[in-house]
Amino acid sequence: MRLDKWLWATRLFKTRSLAQQAVAGRRVQLNGDRTKPAHMVKAGDMVVVRVADWRWEVKVKALSERRGPTEFSRAKGGRFADQAADEV
């Protein structure tokens, strides 16, 4: 799955366009390296996302072609606020 699509599907970004801009703006790292939006993500990868004062380190457990439900992000205090360094 493309990195920008995965970032959108996990609800780290509201739109896929914002995810693409973050990757292009070098605010996203994949396995410790800066990358491009079309780079493929696989289970076991480590993704680091920086947005403003927030920094999320997320380990990819599995991939899904569908976007997850909003209840998950709401339960975590809004877009993974309580999930830094946890697995998704």
XYZ file of C-alpha atoms in Angstrom:
88
model
C 0.000 0.000 0.000
C 1.257 3.506 -0.784
C 2.549 5.500 2.192
C 0.206 8.454 1.598
C -2.811 6.130 1.357
C -1.782 4.314 4.548
C -1.405 7.620 6.447
C -4.907 8.619 5.329
C -6.422 5.171 6.041
C -5.054 5.160 9.604
C -6.538 8.637 10.119
C -3.223 10.280 10.887
C -4.239 12.805 8.196
C -7.716 14.023 7.335
C -7.178 13.825 3.575
C -4.840 11.928 1.309
C -3.680 15.240 -0.135
C -2.547 16.392 3.330
C -0.708 13.086 3.761
C 1.053 13.605 0.423
C 2.050 17.146 1.424
C 3.436 15.928 4.758
C 5.558 13.269 3.066
C 6.771 15.708 0.410
C 7.483 18.265 3.163
C 9.784 15.757 4.885
C 7.600 15.448 7.995
C 7.211 11.675 7.555
C 9.929 9.035 7.802
C 9.661 5.370 6.880
C 12.099 3.063 8.675
C 14.269 6.043 9.624
C 14.534 7.454 6.096
C 12.727 10.253 4.334
C 10.675 8.934 1.452
C 8.114 9.723 -1.255
C 4.292 9.455 -1.067
C 4.220 6.498 -3.495
C 6.668 4.386 -1.455
C 5.139 1.060 -0.471
C 4.426 0.323 3.202
C 4.433 -3.228 4.542
C 3.745 -4.891 7.883
C 6.660 -4.424 10.259
C 7.637 -0.961 8.964
C 8.160 1.916 11.407
C 6.572 5.240 10.453
C 7.457 8.508 12.203
C 5.132 11.477 11.678
C 5.818 15.031 12.888
C 2.943 17.534 12.967
C 3.467 20.809 14.858
C 4.619 19.836 18.388
C 3.437 16.229 18.026
C 5.621 13.295 17.040
C 4.094 9.876 16.439
C 6.124 6.685 16.114
C 3.887 3.982 14.711
C 4.742 0.383 13.900
C 2.679 -1.047 11.048
C 1.039 -4.280 12.227
C -1.172 -4.938 9.211
C -2.545 -3.263 6.104
C -6.150 -2.631 5.175
C -7.545 -1.340 1.890
C -10.364 0.372 3.795
C -10.169 3.429 6.011
C -10.728 2.677 9.704
C -13.781 3.849 11.642
C -13.806 7.261 13.313
C -14.733 5.682 16.654
C -11.165 4.391 16.994
C -9.577 7.814 16.612
C -12.185 9.452 18.850
C -11.609 6.845 21.557
C -7.923 7.725 21.523
C -8.566 11.413 22.190
C -8.555 12.540 18.588
C -6.225 11.341 15.862
C -4.003 9.093 17.956
C -3.237 11.729 20.620
C -2.698 9.035 23.264
C -0.987 6.600 20.930
C 2.517 7.942 20.454
C 4.943 5.012 20.237
C 2.111 2.446 20.318
C 1.248 0.049 17.551
C -1.649 0.612 15.151
